[in-house]
Amino acid sequence: MPGEELEGRPADGRPALERKRGCAGREEWKAILAGFTMRGGRHTADTWMKEDRIDRALRFPAQGWAVGDIEGVYEHVTPQMRKERLDALEARWRGSRRQILRVAS
């Protein structure tokens, strides 16, 4: 069955924690795709945004990063920048759908 080789392996490298006093515990995170990691997903997303020429004022917060230099203090996100990012993501999504349909047929 697909995914059996991943049984018991968390997606982001975090194992389950037993619930005990002072610790709420947590279940392990299972992989959603062979070889996929959360870190790899973040790197891929950032690379795609760079390819699409998305300004770092949008890229950095999307990755959970803070811009610590003077440019980061003065740069601001505009509605046009958000629209361009959304258009780029939409184009990637539509392209992937076309590719999936081509492979499936």
GROMACS .gro file of N, CA and C in nm:
model
  315
    1MET      N    1   0.084  -0.118   0.000
    1MET     CA    2   0.000   0.000   0.000
    1MET      C    3   0.089   0.125   0.000
    2PRO      N    4   0.056   0.228  -0.080
    2PRO     CA    5   0.139   0.350  -0.083
    2PRO      C    6   0.152   0.412   0.056
    3GLY      N    7   0.273   0.451   0.088
    3GLY     CA    8   0.298   0.517   0.215
    3GLY      C    9   0.336   0.424   0.328
    4GLU      N   10   0.325   0.291   0.308
    4GLU     CA   11   0.358   0.199   0.416
    4GLU      C   12   0.504   0.210   0.457
    5GLU      N   13   0.593   0.238   0.358
    5GLU     CA   14   0.734   0.251   0.390
    5GLU      C   15   0.761   0.372   0.480
    6LEU      N   16   0.664   0.462   0.491
    6LEU     CA   17   0.679   0.581   0.574
    6LEU      C   18   0.612   0.565   0.710
    7GLU      N   19   0.553   0.450   0.734
    7GLU     CA   20   0.480   0.427   0.858
    7GLU      C   21   0.567   0.462   0.979
    8GLY      N   22   0.513   0.547   1.063
    8GLY     CA   23   0.582   0.584   1.186
    8GLY      C   24   0.686   0.694   1.172
    9ARG      N   25   0.706   0.747   1.050
    9ARG     CA   26   0.806   0.851   1.031
    9ARG      C   27   0.736   0.986   1.021
   10PRO      N   28   0.769   1.080   1.111
   10PRO     CA   29   0.705   1.211   1.107
   10PRO      C   30   0.754   1.294   0.989
   11ALA      N   31   0.665   1.379   0.934
   11ALA     CA   32   0.698   1.461   0.817
   11ALA      C   33   0.808   1.562   0.847
   12ASP      N   34   0.806   1.619   0.965
   12ASP     CA   35   0.904   1.724   0.994
   12ASP      C   36   1.010   1.680   1.094
   13GLY      N   37   1.024   1.552   1.113
   13GLY     CA   38   1.130   1.503   1.201
   13GLY      C   39   1.098   1.509   1.349
   14ARG      N   40   0.968   1.536   1.381
   14ARG     CA   41   0.933   1.540   1.524
   14ARG      C   42   0.860   1.413   1.564
   15PRO      N   43   0.915   1.340   1.658
   15PRO     CA   44   0.847   1.219   1.705
   15PRO      C   45   0.732   1.253   1.801
   16ALA      N   46   0.653   1.153   1.831
   16ALA     CA   47   0.545   1.172   1.928
   16ALA      C   48   0.606   1.198   2.065
   17LEU      N   49   0.537   1.276   2.146
   17LEU     CA   50   0.578   1.299   2.285
   17LEU      C   51   0.470   1.243   2.376
   18GLU      N   52   0.514   1.169   2.474
   18GLU     CA   53   0.422   1.110   2.570
   18GLU      C   54   0.362   1.218   2.659
   19ARG      N   55   0.233   1.207   2.685
   19ARG     CA   56   0.168   1.302   2.775
   19ARG      C   57   0.208   1.266   2.918
   20LYS      N   58   0.254   1.367   2.990
   20LYS     CA   59   0.290   1.348   3.130
   20LYS      C   60   0.283   1.482   3.200
   21ARG      N   61   0.304   1.484   3.325
   21ARG     CA   62   0.294   1.608   3.402
   21ARG      C   63   0.388   1.714   3.344
   22GLY      N   64   0.328   1.831   3.311
   22GLY     CA   65   0.405   1.941   3.255
   22GLY      C   66   0.424   1.933   3.104
   23CYS      N   67   0.372   1.828   3.042
   23CYS     CA   68   0.385   1.812   2.896
   23CYS      C   69   0.253   1.762   2.839
   24ALA      N   70   0.194   1.840   2.749
   24ALA     CA   71   0.065   1.803   2.691
   24ALA      C   72   0.078   1.682   2.598
   25GLY      N   73   0.198   1.655   2.552
   25GLY     CA   74   0.219   1.546   2.458
   25GLY      C   75   0.174   1.586   2.318
   26ARG      N   76   0.209   1.504   2.221
   26ARG     CA   77   0.165   1.527   2.083
   26ARG      C   78   0.184   1.397   2.004
   27GLU      N   79   0.104   1.383   1.901
   27GLU     CA   80   0.120   1.270   1.812
   27GLU      C   81   0.230   1.303   1.712
   28GLU      N   82   0.289   1.198   1.655
   28GLU     CA   83   0.389   1.224   1.553
   28GLU      C   84   0.321   1.274   1.426
   29TRP      N   85   0.398   1.343   1.343
   29TRP     CA   86   0.345   1.393   1.216
   29TRP      C   87   0.386   1.296   1.107
   30LYS      N   88   0.290   1.238   1.040
   30LYS     CA   89   0.316   1.143   0.932
   30LYS      C   90   0.350   1.219   0.803
   31ALA      N   91   0.432   1.158   0.721
   31ALA     CA   92   0.466   1.216   0.591
   31ALA      C   93   0.343   1.217   0.501
   32ILE      N   94   0.327   1.324   0.426
   32ILE     CA   95   0.216   1.331   0.332
   32ILE      C   96   0.260   1.293   0.192
   33LEU      N   97   0.391   1.286   0.170
   33LEU     CA   98   0.447   1.254   0.040
   33LEU      C   99   0.586   1.197   0.063
   34ALA      N  100   0.621   1.093  -0.008
   34ALA     CA  101   0.753   1.032   0.009
   34ALA      C  102   0.863   1.136  -0.009
   35GLY      N  103   0.951   1.147   0.089
   35GLY     CA  104   1.062   1.241   0.081
   35GLY      C  105   1.028   1.385   0.116
   36PHE      N  106   0.900   1.415   0.139
   36PHE     CA  107   0.859   1.552   0.170
   36PHE      C  108   0.892   1.586   0.314
   37THR      N  109   0.948   1.705   0.333
   37THR     CA  110   0.969   1.757   0.468
   37THR      C  111   0.916   1.901   0.471
   38MET      N  112   0.880   1.948   0.587
   38MET     CA  113   0.832   2.085   0.599
   38MET      C  114   0.943   2.183   0.558
   39ARG      N  115   1.065   2.153   0.595
   39ARG     CA  116   1.178   2.240   0.558
   39ARG      C  117   1.193   2.247   0.407
   40GLY      N  118   1.184   2.132   0.341
   40GLY     CA  119   1.192   2.129   0.196
   40GLY      C  120   1.079   2.207   0.131
   41GLY      N  121   0.959   2.198   0.189
   41GLY     CA  122   0.845   2.272   0.138
   41GLY      C  123   0.866   2.423   0.147
   42ARG      N  124   0.923   2.468   0.259
   42ARG     CA  125   0.952   2.612   0.274
   42ARG      C  126   1.056   2.658   0.173
   43HIS      N  127   1.160   2.578   0.154
   43HIS     CA  128   1.264   2.615   0.058
   43HIS      C  129   1.209   2.620  -0.084
   44THR      N  130   1.124   2.523  -0.118
   44THR     CA  131   1.064   2.523  -0.251
   44THR      C  132   0.975   2.645  -0.270
   45ALA      N  133   0.893   2.676  -0.171
   45ALA     CA  134   0.804   2.792  -0.181
   45ALA      C  135   0.885   2.920  -0.197
   46ASP      N  136   0.993   2.935  -0.122
   46ASP     CA  137   1.075   3.055  -0.134
   46ASP      C  138   1.142   3.063  -0.271
   47THR      N  139   1.191   2.950  -0.320
   47THR     CA  140   1.254   2.948  -0.452
   47THR      C  141   1.154   2.987  -0.560
   48TRP      N  142   1.032   2.934  -0.553
   48TRP     CA  143   0.930   2.969  -0.652
   48TRP      C  144   0.898   3.118  -0.646
   49MET      N  145   0.888   3.173  -0.525
   49MET     CA  146   0.859   3.316  -0.515
   49MET      C  147   0.972   3.400  -0.573
   50LYS      N  148   1.097   3.356  -0.552
   50LYS     CA  149   1.211   3.426  -0.613
   50LYS      C  150   1.203   3.419  -0.765
   51GLU      N  151   1.172   3.300  -0.818
   51GLU     CA  152   1.157   3.285  -0.963
   51GLU      C  153   1.050   3.378  -1.018
   52ASP      N  154   0.944   3.397  -0.940
   52ASP     CA  155   0.833   3.482  -0.982
   52ASP      C  156   0.857   3.630  -0.949
   53ARG      N  157   0.978   3.660  -0.901
   53ARG     CA  158   1.020   3.797  -0.869
   53ARG      C  159   0.930   3.864  -0.764
   54ILE      N  160   0.891   3.784  -0.664
   54ILE     CA  161   0.812   3.837  -0.553
   54ILE      C  162   0.906   3.910  -0.458
   55ASP      N  163   0.873   4.031  -0.423
   55ASP     CA  164   0.957   4.113  -0.335
   55ASP      C  165   0.973   4.045  -0.199
   56ARG      N  166   1.088   4.065  -0.139
   56ARG     CA  167   1.114   4.002  -0.010
   56ARG      C  168   1.022   4.054   0.100
   57ALA      N  169   0.964   4.172   0.081
   57ALA     CA  170   0.868   4.224   0.179
   57ALA      C  171   0.748   4.130   0.191
   58LEU      N  172   0.719   4.054   0.086
   58LEU     CA  173   0.613   3.952   0.089
   58LEU      C  174   0.670   3.814   0.120
   59ARG      N  175   0.788   3.782   0.065
   59ARG     CA  176   0.846   3.649   0.083
   59ARG      C  177   0.883   3.621   0.228
   60PHE      N  178   0.948   3.715   0.292
   60PHE     CA  179   1.000   3.690   0.426
   60PHE      C  180   0.889   3.660   0.527
   61PRO      N  181   0.786   3.742   0.538
   61PRO     CA  182   0.680   3.710   0.634
   61PRO      C  183   0.609   3.577   0.602
   62ALA      N  184   0.597   3.544   0.474
   62ALA     CA  185   0.534   3.417   0.436
   62ALA      C  186   0.614   3.298   0.489
   63GLN      N  187   0.744   3.316   0.504
   63GLN     CA  188   0.830   3.210   0.555
   63GLN      C  189   0.849   3.218   0.707
   64GLY      N  190   0.794   3.323   0.767
   64GLY     CA  191   0.811   3.340   0.911
   64GLY      C  192   0.943   3.405   0.947
   65TRP      N  193   1.006   3.471   0.852
   65TRP     CA  194   1.135   3.536   0.875
   65TRP      C  195   1.114   3.685   0.901
   66ALA      N  196   1.202   3.743   0.981
   66ALA     CA  197   1.200   3.887   1.005
   66ALA      C  198   1.312   3.950   0.922
   67VAL      N  199   1.285   4.067   0.866
   67VAL     CA  200   1.388   4.139   0.791
   67VAL      C  201   1.455   4.233   0.891
   68GLY      N  202   1.582   4.208   0.918
   68GLY     CA  203   1.649   4.281   1.024
   68GLY      C  204   1.733   4.399   0.979
   69ASP      N  205   1.729   4.436   0.853
   69ASP     CA  206   1.811   4.547   0.807
   69ASP      C  207   1.726   4.674   0.788
   70ILE      N  208   1.791   4.783   0.751
   70ILE     CA  209   1.722   4.911   0.738
   70ILE      C  210   1.619   4.908   0.626
   71GLU      N  211   1.649   4.836   0.519
   71GLU     CA  212   1.552   4.825   0.409
   71GLU      C  213   1.422   4.761   0.458
   72GLY      N  214   1.435   4.662   0.546
   72GLY     CA  215   1.317   4.596   0.602
   72GLY      C  216   1.231   4.689   0.686
   73VAL      N  217   1.294   4.789   0.745
   73VAL     CA  218   1.220   4.886   0.826
   73VAL      C  219   1.134   4.975   0.737
   74TYR      N  220   1.186   5.011   0.621
   74TYR     CA  221   1.120   5.108   0.535
   74TYR      C  222   1.035   5.049   0.422
   75GLU      N  223   1.053   4.921   0.391
   75GLU     CA  224   0.973   4.864   0.282
   75GLU      C  225   0.835   4.824   0.334
   76HIS      N  226   0.735   4.841   0.250
   76HIS     CA  227   0.598   4.809   0.286
   76HIS      C  228   0.532   4.733   0.172
   77VAL      N  229   0.436   4.651   0.206
   77VAL     CA  230   0.363   4.572   0.107
   77VAL      C  231   0.245   4.654   0.057
   78THR      N  232   0.229   4.658  -0.075
   78THR     CA  233   0.118   4.732  -0.135
   78THR      C  234   0.015   4.634  -0.190
   79PRO      N  235  -0.108   4.681  -0.213
   79PRO     CA  236  -0.209   4.594  -0.274
   79PRO      C  237  -0.163   4.539  -0.410
   80GLN      N  238  -0.091   4.619  -0.488
   80GLN     CA  239  -0.042   4.573  -0.619
   80GLN      C  240   0.057   4.458  -0.601
   81MET      N  241   0.144   4.466  -0.501
   81MET     CA  242   0.239   4.358  -0.475
   81MET      C  243   0.166   4.230  -0.439
   82ARG      N  244   0.063   4.242  -0.356
   82ARG     CA  245  -0.017   4.124  -0.319
   82ARG      C  246  -0.086   4.064  -0.441
   83LYS      N  247  -0.137   4.149  -0.530
   83LYS     CA  248  -0.203   4.102  -0.651
   83LYS      C  249  -0.104   4.027  -0.740
   84GLU      N  250   0.016   4.080  -0.756
   84GLU     CA  251   0.117   4.015  -0.839
   84GLU      C  252   0.156   3.879  -0.782
   85ARG      N  253   0.168   3.870  -0.650
   85ARG     CA  254   0.200   3.740  -0.588
   85ARG      C  255   0.086   3.642  -0.611
   86LEU      N  256  -0.036   3.687  -0.592
   86LEU     CA  257  -0.151   3.600  -0.613
   86LEU      C  258  -0.159   3.555  -0.759
   87ASP      N  259  -0.134   3.645  -0.852
   87ASP     CA  260  -0.134   3.610  -0.995
   87ASP      C  261  -0.027   3.505  -1.025
   88ALA      N  262   0.091   3.521  -0.965
   88ALA     CA  263   0.200   3.425  -0.988
   88ALA      C  264   0.164   3.288  -0.931
   89LEU      N  265   0.106   3.285  -0.812
   89LEU     CA  266   0.065   3.158  -0.752
   89LEU      C  267  -0.044   3.092  -0.835
   90GLU      N  268  -0.138   3.172  -0.882
   90GLU     CA  269  -0.246   3.120  -0.967
   90GLU      C  270  -0.190   3.059  -1.095
   91ALA      N  271  -0.092   3.126  -1.155
   91ALA     CA  272  -0.030   3.075  -1.279
   91ALA      C  273   0.040   2.942  -1.252
   92ARG      N  274   0.108   2.931  -1.140
   92ARG     CA  275   0.174   2.804  -1.105
   92ARG      C  276   0.071   2.694  -1.084
   93TRP      N  277  -0.038   2.726  -1.015
   93TRP     CA  278  -0.143   2.627  -0.988
   93TRP      C  279  -0.205   2.580  -1.119
   94ARG      N  280  -0.239   2.674  -1.207
   94ARG     CA  281  -0.300   2.637  -1.336
   94ARG      C  282  -0.203   2.552  -1.420
   95GLY      N  283  -0.076   2.589  -1.419
   95GLY     CA  284   0.024   2.511  -1.492
   95GLY      C  285   0.036   2.369  -1.439
   96SER      N  286   0.033   2.353  -1.308
   96SER     CA  287   0.043   2.219  -1.250
   96SER      C  288  -0.080   2.136  -1.283
   97ARG      N  289  -0.197   2.200  -1.285
   97ARG     CA  290  -0.321   2.128  -1.321
   97ARG      C  291  -0.314   2.080  -1.466
   98ARG      N  292  -0.265   2.165  -1.556
   98ARG     CA  293  -0.252   2.124  -1.697
   98ARG      C  294  -0.155   2.004  -1.709
   99GLN      N  295  -0.046   2.010  -1.632
   99GLN     CA  296   0.052   1.902  -1.638
   99GLN      C  297  -0.009   1.771  -1.585
  100ILE      N  298  -0.084   1.778  -1.478
  100ILE     CA  299  -0.148   1.659  -1.421
  100ILE      C  300  -0.246   1.600  -1.521
  101LEU      N  301  -0.325   1.685  -1.586
  101LEU     CA  302  -0.422   1.637  -1.684
  101LEU      C  303  -0.352   1.574  -1.804
  102ARG      N  304  -0.239   1.629  -1.845
  102ARG     CA  305  -0.163   1.573  -1.956
  102ARG      C  306  -0.111   1.434  -1.921
  103VAL      N  307  -0.059   1.418  -1.800
  103VAL     CA  308  -0.005   1.290  -1.755
  103VAL      C  309  -0.117   1.187  -1.740
  104ALA      N  310  -0.232   1.232  -1.691
  104ALA     CA  311  -0.344   1.141  -1.666
  104ALA      C  312  -0.409   1.092  -1.795
  105SER      N  313  -0.395   1.165  -1.904
  105SER     CA  314  -0.464   1.125  -2.027
  105SER      C  315  -0.377   1.040  -2.120
   0.00000   0.00000   0.00000
